[in-house]
Coordinates of C-alpha atoms in Angstrom, one line a residue:
X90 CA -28.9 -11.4 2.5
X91 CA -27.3 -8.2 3.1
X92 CA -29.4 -6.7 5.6
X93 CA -29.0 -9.8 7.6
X94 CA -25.3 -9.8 7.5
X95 CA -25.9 -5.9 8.6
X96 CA -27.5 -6.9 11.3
X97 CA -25.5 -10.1 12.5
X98 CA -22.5 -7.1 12.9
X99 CA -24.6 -4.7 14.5
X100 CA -24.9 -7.0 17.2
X101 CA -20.8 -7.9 17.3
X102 CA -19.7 -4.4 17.5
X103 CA -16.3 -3.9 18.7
X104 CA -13.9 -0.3 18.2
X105 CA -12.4 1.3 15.2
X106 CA -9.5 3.2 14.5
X107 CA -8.3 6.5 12.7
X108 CA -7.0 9.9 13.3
X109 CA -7.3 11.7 16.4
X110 CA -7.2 9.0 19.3
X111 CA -10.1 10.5 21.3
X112 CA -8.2 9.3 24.6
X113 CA -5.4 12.2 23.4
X114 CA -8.0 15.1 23.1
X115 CA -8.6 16.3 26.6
X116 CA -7.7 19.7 27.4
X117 CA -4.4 18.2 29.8
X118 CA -2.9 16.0 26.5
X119 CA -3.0 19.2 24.0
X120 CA -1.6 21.5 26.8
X121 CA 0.9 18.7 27.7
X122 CA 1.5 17.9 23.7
X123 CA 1.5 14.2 24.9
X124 CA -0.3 11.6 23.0
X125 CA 0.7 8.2 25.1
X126 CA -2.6 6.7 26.0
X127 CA -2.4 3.4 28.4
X128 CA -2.7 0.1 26.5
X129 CA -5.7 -1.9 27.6
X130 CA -4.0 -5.0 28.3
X131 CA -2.6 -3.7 31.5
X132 CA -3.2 -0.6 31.9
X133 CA 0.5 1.2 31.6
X134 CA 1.2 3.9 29.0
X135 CA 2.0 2.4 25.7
X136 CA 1.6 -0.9 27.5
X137 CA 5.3 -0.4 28.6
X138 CA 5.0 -3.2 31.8
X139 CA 4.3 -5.9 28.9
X140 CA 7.0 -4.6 27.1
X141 CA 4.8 -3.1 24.3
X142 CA 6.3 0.2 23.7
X143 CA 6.8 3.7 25.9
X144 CA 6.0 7.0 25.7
X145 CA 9.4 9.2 24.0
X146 CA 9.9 12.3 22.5
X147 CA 9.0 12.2 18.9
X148 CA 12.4 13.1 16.2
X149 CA 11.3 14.9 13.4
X150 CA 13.4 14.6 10.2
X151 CA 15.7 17.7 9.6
X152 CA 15.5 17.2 5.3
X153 CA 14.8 20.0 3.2
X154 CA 11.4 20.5 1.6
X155 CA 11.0 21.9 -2.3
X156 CA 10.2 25.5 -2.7
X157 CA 6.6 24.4 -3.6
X158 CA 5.2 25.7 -0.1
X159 CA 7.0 28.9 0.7
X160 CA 5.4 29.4 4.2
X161 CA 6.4 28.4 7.7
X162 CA 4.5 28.0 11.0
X163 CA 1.0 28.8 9.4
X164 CA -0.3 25.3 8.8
X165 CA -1.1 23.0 11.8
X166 CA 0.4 20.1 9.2
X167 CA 3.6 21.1 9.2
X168 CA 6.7 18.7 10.8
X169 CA 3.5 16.7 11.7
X170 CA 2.3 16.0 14.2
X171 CA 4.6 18.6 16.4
X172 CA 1.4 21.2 16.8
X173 CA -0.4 19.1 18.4
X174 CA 2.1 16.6 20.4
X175 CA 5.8 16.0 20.7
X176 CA 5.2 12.7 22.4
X177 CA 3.8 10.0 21.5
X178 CA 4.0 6.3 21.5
X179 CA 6.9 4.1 20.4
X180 CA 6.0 0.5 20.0
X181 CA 8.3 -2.4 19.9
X182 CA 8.7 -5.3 17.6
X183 CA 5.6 -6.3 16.2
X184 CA 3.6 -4.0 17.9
X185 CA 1.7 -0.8 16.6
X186 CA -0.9 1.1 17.2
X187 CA -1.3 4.6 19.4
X188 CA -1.9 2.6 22.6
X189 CA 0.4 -0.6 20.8
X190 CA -2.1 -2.3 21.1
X191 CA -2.2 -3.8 17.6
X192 CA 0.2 -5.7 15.7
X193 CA 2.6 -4.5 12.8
X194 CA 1.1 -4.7 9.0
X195 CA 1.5 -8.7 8.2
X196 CA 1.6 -10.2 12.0
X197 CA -1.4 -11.1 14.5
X198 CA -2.1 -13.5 17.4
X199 CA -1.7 -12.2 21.2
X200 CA 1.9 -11.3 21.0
X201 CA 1.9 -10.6 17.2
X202 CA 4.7 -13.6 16.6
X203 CA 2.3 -15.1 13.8
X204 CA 3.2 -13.7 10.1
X205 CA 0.3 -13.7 7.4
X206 CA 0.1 -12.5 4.2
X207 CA -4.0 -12.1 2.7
X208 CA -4.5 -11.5 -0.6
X209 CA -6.6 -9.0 -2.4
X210 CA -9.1 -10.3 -5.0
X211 CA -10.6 -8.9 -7.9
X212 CA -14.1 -7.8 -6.6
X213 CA -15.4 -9.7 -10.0
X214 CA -14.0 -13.0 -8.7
X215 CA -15.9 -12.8 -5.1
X216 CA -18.7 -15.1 -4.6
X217 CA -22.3 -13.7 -4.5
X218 CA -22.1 -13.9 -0.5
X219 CA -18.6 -12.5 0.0
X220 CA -19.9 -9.7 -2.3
X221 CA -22.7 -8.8 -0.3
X222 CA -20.5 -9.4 2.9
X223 CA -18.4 -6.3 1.3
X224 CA -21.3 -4.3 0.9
X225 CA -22.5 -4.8 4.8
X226 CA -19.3 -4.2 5.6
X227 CA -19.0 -0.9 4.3
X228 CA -23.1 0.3 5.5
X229 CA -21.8 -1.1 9.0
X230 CA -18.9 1.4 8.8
X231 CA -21.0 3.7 7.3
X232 CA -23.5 3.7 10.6
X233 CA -21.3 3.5 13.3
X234 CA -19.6 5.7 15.2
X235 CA -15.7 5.7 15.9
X236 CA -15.1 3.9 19.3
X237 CA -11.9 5.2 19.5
X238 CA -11.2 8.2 17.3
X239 CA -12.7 11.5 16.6
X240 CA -12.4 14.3 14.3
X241 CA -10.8 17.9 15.2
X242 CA -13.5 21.5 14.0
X243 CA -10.7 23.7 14.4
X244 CA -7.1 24.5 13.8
X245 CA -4.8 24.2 16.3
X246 CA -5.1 28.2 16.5
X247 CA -8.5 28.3 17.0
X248 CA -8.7 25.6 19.7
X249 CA -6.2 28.8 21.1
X250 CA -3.6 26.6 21.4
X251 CA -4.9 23.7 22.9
X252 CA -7.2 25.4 25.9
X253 CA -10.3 25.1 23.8
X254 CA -10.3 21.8 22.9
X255 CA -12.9 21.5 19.2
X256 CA -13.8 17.5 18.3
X257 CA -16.5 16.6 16.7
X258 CA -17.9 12.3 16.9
X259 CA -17.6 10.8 13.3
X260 CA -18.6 7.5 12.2
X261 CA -15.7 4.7 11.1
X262 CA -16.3 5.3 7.2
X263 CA -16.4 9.3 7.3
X264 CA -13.4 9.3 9.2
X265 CA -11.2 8.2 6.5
X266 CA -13.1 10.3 4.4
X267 CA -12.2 13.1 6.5
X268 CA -8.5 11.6 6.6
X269 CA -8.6 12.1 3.0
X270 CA -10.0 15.5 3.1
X271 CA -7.9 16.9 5.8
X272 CA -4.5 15.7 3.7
X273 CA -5.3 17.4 0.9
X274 CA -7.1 20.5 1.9
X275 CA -6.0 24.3 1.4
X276 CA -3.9 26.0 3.9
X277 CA -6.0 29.0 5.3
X278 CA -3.9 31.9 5.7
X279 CA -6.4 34.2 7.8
X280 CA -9.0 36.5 6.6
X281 CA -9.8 35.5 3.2
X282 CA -6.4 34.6 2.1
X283 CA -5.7 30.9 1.4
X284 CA -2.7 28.9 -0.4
X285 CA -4.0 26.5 -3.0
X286 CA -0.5 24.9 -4.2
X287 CA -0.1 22.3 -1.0
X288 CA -1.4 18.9 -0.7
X289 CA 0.7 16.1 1.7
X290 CA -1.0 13.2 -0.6
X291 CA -1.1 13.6 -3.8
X292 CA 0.8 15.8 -6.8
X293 CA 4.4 14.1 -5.5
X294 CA 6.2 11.1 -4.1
X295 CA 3.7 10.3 -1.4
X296 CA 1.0 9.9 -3.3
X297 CA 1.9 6.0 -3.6
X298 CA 3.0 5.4 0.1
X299 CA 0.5 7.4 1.5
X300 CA -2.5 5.7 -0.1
X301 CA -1.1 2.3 0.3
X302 CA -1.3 3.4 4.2
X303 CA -5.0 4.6 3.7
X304 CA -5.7 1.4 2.4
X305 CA -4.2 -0.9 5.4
X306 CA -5.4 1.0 8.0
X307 CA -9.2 1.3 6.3
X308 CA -8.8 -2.7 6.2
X309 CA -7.6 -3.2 10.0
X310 CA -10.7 -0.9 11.0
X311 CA -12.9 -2.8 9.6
X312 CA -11.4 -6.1 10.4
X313 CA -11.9 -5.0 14.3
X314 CA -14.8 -3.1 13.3
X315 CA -16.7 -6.7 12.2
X316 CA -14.4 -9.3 14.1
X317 CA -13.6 -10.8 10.2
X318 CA -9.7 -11.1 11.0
X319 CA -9.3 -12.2 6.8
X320 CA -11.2 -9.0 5.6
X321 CA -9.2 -7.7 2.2
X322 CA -10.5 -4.9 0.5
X323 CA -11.7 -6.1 -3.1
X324 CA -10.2 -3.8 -5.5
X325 CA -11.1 -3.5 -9.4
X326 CA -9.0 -3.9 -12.8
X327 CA -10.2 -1.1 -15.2
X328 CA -7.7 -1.9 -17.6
X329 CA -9.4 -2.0 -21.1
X330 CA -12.8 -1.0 -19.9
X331 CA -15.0 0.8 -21.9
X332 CA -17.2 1.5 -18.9
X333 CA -18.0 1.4 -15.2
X334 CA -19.0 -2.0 -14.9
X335 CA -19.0 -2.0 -11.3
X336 CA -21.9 0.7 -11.6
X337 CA -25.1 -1.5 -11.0
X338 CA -27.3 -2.5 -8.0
X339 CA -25.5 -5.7 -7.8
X340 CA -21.9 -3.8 -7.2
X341 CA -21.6 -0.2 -6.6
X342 CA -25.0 1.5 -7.3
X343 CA -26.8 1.9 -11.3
X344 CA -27.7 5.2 -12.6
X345 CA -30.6 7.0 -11.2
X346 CA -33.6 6.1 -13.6
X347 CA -34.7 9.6 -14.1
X348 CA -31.8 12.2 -12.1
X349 CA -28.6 11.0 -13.7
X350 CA -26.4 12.3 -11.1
X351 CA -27.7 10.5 -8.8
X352 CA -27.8 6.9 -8.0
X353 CA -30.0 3.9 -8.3
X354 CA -32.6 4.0 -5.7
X355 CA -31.9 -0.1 -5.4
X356 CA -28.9 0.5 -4.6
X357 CA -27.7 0.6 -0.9
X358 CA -25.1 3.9 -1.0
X359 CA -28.6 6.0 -2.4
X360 CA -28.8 7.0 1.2
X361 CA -25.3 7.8 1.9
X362 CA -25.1 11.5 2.4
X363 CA -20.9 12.7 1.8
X364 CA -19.4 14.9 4.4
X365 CA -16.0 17.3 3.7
X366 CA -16.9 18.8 -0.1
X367 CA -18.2 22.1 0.5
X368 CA -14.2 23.2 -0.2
X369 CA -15.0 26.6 -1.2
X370 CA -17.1 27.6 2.0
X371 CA -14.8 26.2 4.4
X372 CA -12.2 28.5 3.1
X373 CA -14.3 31.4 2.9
X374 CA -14.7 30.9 7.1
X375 CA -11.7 30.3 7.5
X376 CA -12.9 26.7 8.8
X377 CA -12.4 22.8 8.6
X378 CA -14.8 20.1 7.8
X379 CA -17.0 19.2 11.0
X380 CA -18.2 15.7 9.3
X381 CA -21.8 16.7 8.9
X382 CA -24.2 15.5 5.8
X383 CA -24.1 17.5 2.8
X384 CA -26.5 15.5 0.9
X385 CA -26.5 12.4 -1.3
X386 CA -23.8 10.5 -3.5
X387 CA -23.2 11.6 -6.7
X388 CA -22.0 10.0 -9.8
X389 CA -22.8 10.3 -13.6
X390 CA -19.7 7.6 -15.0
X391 CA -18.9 8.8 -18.7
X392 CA -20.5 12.6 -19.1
X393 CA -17.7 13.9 -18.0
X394 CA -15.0 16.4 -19.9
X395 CA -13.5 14.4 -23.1
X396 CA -11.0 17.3 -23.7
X397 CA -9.6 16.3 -20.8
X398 CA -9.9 12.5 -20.4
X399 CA -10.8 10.5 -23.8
X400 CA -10.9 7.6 -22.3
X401 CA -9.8 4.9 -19.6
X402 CA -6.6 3.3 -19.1
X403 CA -5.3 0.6 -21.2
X404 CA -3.1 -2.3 -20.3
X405 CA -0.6 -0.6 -23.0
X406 CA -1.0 2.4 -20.4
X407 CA -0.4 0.5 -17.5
X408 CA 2.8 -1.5 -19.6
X409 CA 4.3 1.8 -20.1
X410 CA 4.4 3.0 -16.5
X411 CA 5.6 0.0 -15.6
X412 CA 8.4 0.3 -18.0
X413 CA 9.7 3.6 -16.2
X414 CA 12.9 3.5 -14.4
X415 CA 12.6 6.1 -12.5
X416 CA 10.2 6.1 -9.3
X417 CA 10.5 9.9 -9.1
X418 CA 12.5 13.0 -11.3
X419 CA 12.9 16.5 -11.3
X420 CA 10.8 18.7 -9.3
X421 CA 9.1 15.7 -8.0
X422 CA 5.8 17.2 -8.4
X423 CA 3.5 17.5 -11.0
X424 CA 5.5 18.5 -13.2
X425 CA 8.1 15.8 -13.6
X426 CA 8.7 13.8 -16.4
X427 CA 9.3 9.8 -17.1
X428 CA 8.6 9.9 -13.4
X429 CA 6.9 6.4 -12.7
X430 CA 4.9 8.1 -9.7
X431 CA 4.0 11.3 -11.9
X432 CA 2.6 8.5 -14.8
X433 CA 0.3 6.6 -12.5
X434 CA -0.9 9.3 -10.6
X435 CA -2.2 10.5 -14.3
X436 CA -0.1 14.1 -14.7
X437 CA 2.1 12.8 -17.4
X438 CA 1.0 10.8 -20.5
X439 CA 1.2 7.1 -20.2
X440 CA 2.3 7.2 -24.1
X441 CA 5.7 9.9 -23.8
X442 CA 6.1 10.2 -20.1
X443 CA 6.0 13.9 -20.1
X444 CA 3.8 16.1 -18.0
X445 CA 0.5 17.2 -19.3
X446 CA -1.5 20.0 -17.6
X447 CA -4.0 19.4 -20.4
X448 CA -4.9 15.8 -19.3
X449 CA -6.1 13.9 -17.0
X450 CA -4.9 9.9 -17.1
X451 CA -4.2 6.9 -15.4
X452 CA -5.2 7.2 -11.7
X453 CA -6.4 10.4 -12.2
X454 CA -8.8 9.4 -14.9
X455 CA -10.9 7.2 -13.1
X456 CA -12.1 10.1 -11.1
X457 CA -12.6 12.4 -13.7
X458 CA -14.4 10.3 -15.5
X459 CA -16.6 9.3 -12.5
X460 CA -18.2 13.1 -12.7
X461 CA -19.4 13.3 -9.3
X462 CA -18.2 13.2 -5.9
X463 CA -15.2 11.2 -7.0
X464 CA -14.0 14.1 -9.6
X465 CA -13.6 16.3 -6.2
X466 CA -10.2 15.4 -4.6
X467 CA -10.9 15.9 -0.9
X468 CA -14.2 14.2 -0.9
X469 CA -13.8 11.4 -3.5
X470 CA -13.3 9.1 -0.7
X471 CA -16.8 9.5 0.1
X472 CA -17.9 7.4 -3.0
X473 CA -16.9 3.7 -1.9
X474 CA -15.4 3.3 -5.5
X475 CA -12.8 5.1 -4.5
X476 CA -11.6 2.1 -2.2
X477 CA -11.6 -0.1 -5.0
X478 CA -10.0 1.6 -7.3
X479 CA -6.9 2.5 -5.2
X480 CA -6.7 -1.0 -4.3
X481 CA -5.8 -1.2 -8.4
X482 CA -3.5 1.7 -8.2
X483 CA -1.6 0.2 -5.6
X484 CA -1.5 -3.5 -7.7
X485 CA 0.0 -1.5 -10.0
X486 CA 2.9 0.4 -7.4
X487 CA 3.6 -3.6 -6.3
X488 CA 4.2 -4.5 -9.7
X489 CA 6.8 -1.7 -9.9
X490 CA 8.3 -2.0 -7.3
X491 CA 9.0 -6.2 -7.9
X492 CA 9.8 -5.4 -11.2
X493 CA 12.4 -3.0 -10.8
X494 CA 13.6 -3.9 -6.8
X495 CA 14.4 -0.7 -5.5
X496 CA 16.7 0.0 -2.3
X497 CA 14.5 2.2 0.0
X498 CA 17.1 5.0 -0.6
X499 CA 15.5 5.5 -4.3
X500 CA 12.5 7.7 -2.0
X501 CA 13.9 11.0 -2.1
X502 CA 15.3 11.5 0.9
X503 CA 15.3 15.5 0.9
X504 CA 13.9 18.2 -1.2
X505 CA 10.5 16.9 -2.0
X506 CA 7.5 18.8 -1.4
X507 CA 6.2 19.8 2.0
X508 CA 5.8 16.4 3.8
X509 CA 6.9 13.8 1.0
X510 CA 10.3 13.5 2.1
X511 CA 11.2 9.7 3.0
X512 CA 11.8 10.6 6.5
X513 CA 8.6 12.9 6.9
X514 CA 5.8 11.6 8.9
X515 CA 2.6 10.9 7.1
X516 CA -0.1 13.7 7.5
X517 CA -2.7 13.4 9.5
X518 CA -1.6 9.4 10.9
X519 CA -1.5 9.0 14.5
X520 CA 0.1 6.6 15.2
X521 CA 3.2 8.0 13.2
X522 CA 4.5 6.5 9.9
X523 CA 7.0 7.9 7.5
X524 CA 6.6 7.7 3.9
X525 CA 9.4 5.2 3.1
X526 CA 8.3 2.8 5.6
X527 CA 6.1 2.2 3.1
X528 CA 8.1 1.6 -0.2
X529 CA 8.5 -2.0 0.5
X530 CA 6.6 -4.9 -1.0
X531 CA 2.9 -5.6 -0.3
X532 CA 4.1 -9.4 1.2
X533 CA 6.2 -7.5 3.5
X534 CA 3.2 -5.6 4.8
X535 CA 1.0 -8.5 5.2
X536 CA -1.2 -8.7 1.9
X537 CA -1.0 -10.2 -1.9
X538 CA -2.9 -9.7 -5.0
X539 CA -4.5 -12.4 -6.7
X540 CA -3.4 -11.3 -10.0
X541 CA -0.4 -11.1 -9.5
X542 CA 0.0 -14.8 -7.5
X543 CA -0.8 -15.7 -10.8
X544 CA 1.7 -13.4 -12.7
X545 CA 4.2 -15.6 -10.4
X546 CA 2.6 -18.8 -11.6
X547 CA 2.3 -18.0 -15.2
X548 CA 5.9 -16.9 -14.9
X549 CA 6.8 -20.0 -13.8
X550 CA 4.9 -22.0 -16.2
X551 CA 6.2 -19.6 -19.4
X552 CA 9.8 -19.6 -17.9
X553 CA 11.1 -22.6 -15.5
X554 CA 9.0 -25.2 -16.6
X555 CA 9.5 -25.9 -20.2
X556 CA 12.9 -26.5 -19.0
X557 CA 11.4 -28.6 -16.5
X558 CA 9.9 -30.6 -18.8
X559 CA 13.1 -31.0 -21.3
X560 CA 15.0 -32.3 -18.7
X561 CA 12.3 -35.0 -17.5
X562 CA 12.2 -35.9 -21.3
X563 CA 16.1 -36.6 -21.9
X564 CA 16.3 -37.8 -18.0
X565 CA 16.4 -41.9 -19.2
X566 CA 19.3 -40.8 -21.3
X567 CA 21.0 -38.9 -18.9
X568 CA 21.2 -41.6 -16.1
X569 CA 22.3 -44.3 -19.0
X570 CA 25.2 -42.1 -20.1
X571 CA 25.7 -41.7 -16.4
X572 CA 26.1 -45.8 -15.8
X573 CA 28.2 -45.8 -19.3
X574 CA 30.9 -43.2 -18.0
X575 CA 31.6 -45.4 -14.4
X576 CA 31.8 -48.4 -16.1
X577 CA 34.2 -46.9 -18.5
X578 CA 36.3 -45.2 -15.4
X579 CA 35.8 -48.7 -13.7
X580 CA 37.5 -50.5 -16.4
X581 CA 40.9 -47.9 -16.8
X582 CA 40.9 -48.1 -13.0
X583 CA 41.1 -51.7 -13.2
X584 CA 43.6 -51.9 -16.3
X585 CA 45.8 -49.1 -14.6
X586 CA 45.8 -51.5 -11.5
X587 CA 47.2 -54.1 -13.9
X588 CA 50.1 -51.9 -15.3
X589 CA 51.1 -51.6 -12.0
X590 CA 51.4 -54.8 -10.4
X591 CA 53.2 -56.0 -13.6
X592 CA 55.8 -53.0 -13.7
X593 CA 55.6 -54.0 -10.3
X594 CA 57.3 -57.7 -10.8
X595 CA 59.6 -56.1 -13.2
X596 CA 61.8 -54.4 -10.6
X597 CA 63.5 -56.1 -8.1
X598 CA 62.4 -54.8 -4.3
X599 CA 65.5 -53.5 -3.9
X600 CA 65.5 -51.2 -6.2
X601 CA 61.8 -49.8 -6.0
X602 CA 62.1 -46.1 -5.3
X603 CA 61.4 -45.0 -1.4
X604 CA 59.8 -41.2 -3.1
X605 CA 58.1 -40.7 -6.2
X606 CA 58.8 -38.7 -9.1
X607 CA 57.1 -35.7 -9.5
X608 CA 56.0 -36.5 -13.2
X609 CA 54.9 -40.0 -11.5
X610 CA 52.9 -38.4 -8.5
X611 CA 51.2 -36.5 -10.6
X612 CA 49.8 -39.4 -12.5
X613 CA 49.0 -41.2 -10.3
X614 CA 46.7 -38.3 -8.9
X615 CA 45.1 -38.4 -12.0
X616 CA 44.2 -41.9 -12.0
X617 CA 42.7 -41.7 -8.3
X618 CA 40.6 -38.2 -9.5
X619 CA 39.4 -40.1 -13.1

């Protein structure tokens, strides 16, 4: 079933997107520092004749960063993406994209006028053929290479400032593996000297934004990638569970029958080779990742260090972040405490809230306890569990966010570390989005989860309906006492009416008063209201 799904895509092919748009890598766009490629649709820049968007100078935030990353001008991610252009494309409306050519998070059709909102569902809940769709899906991405985006084998410095321009060809899924490398990689100082304490993805308030961005962007590739405009990416609730149960040849690859590190040879990723985890060599040259294979998948779930992570998250875990006020405090890195971010990401306990160096919990747990190529942080995006279990991690940011409705000014603004201000471009996104554009609900981005429509529901159900319900139960007594009351204010209107044309008879016409008493005006207001 799955191989002929494969090959029913292989023959639909269309482009992919990513990092580096290969139509901005020429030797003229890095001298230039212009990244403003000409939209498809009609050939213009930016697709500025159809209105689309046009080429500008790009305004980089002025904030303060933390002390974390006492450097300046030494890592080609800094005020990103200024090495490498300071012009790029600004789309309009609903458009987006580095060309805008695409259409914003949450809109499609021809002139993205037409909002949507897809929902997420728990990979356990797909049927057997939208499972195996899933898996085709990510072997298709797997085995084809980006259309539209390539990789970069050098710094910006050794490219000698643009004149030697260094891209290497990557295929759709490696690219966001190198995405998730690049992000998070070691600044490399020259010689052998490197700076360890800088990451623009993880460890402070971008973590959450900047993953939830990952995530989109992974799904619009792949929804071009395959033609399938309703593709979600599945995600899985490890709340509770007391082990991978995603880990079998029917989901995400077994164990290896007789090397326990690797996987099942029935399963489909046994092939995959990783690219971007050799961390230690790269830094001794002085080098980046080039996306070439550096051998197979690995994964031993459970035999990992029990010092450092006894187990995997509860829903009493989950409860607790939740419970936090605060989306960010004090240093706002690793360090911070009863810091909803700092909790989830797994650096503070989900029991006190306080930051743990010790331990390793929450998001950070799954990966340790995965003991393989998902324990490594810049090349656990090479094991496809990774996609899953972010997609969790980010259920989890939506239900914070709904829960607690935060104005977009509770991002820090300023004095974050090195690139997770709220007005600091996301590292290494081109096109360019900031991290706060992305503290907003998931329906206001275009997607739902299914556990959560039916948080809504059973909300409803626990909340509005008994009420509901009372009031369909009394409902024959309320209209009677309704019909009682206006036949009761019938009848005084009608026996007030008498008063009056009798009083009336009483006084001769002569004497009838032209003007009303006050007192009488009064009353007589009071009969018309009752």
């Amino acid at each position: 079933m799955i191989l002929a799904v494969l090959f029913f895509l292989l023959c639909s092919f269309q482009t992919s997107a990513g990092h580096f748009p290969r139509a901005c890598t020429s030797l003229r766009n890095l001298i230039e520092k212009e990244c403003c490629p000409p939209w498809k649709g009609d050939g213009s820049p930016c697709g500025q004749l159809s209105g689309r968007g046009s080429c500008q100078d790009i305004l980089l935030s002025s904030a303060p960063f933390g002390p974390q990353f006492p450097f300046t001008g030494v890592d080609d991610r800094e005020s990103w993406p200024s090495v490498f252009y300071n012009r790029t494309c600004q789309c309009s409306g609903n458009f987006m994209g580095f060309s805008c050519g695409r259409c914003k998070f949450g809109y499609w059709g021809p002139n993205c006028t037409q909002k949507r909102v897809l929902v997420r569902r728990n990979i356990f809940d797909l049927s057997v053929p939208e499972k195996d769709k899933f898996l085709a899906y990510l072997t298709l991405a797997k085995h084809t290479i980006s259309a539209d985006y390539v990789i970069p084998t050098g710094t910006y410095g050794q490219m000698k400032n643009g004149s030697t321009p260094m891209f290497n060809d990557v295929n759709v899924y490696d690219l966001f593996v190198w995405m998730h490398y690049y992000v998070s990689r070691d600044t490399l100082l020259g010689g052998s000297e490197i700076w360890r304490d800088i990451d623009f993805a993880h460890e402070a308030p971008g973590f959450l934004p900047w993953h939830r961005l990952f995530l989109l962007l992974w799904e619009e590739d792949i929804r071009e990638l395959t033609g399938d405009e309703n593709f979600t990416i599945p995600y899985w609730d490890w709340r509770d569970a007391e082990s991978c149960d995603i880990c079998t040849d029917e989901y995400m690859g077994g164990r290896h029958p007789t090397s326990p590190n690797l996987l099942s040879p029935a399963s489909f990723f046994s092939s995959w080779q990783i690219v971007c985890s050799r961390l230690e060599e790269y830094n001794s040259r002085q080098a980046l990742c080039d996306g070439n294979p550096e051998g197979p998948l690995l994964r031993n779930p459970g035999s990992h260090d029990k010092a450092r992570t006894s187990r995997l998250p509860s829903s009493a875990d989950v409860e607790f972040c939740l419970s936090l006020t605060q989306y960010e405090s004090g240093p706002m890195d690793k360090t911070a405490n009863f810091s909803f971010r700092n909790t989830l990401e797994g650096f503070a306990s989900p029991i006190t809230g306080i930051a743990d160096a010790s331990q390793s919990s929450m998001h950070n747990a799954l990966h340790i306890y995965m003991n393989g190529t998902m324990s490594q942080v810049q090349g656990s995006a090479n094991d496809p569990i990774f996609l899953l279990h972010h997609a969790f991690v980010d259920s989890i940011f939506e239900q914070w966010l709904r829960r607690h409705r935060p104005l977009q000014e509770v991002y820090p603004e300023a004095n974050a570390p090195i690139g997770h201000n709220r007005e600091s471009y996301m590292v290494p996104f081109i096109p360019l989005y900031k991290n706060g554009d992305f503290f907003v609900s998931s329906r206001d981005l275009g997607y739902e989860y299914s556990y959560l429509q039916d948080s809504d529901l059973s909300f409803f159900q626990n909340y509005i309906e008994p009420y509901l319900e009372q009031a369909r139960r009394i409902w024959p007594w309320l209209v009677g006492a309704a019909l009682v009351g206006a036949a009761l204010a019938a009848s005084l209107v009608g026996f007030t009416n008498l008063l009056c044309r009798h009083k009336r008879k009483q006084l001769p016409e002569e004497r009838q008063p032209l003007l009303m008493e006050k007192e009488d005006y009064n009353s007589l207001l009071y009969q018309s209201h009752l």
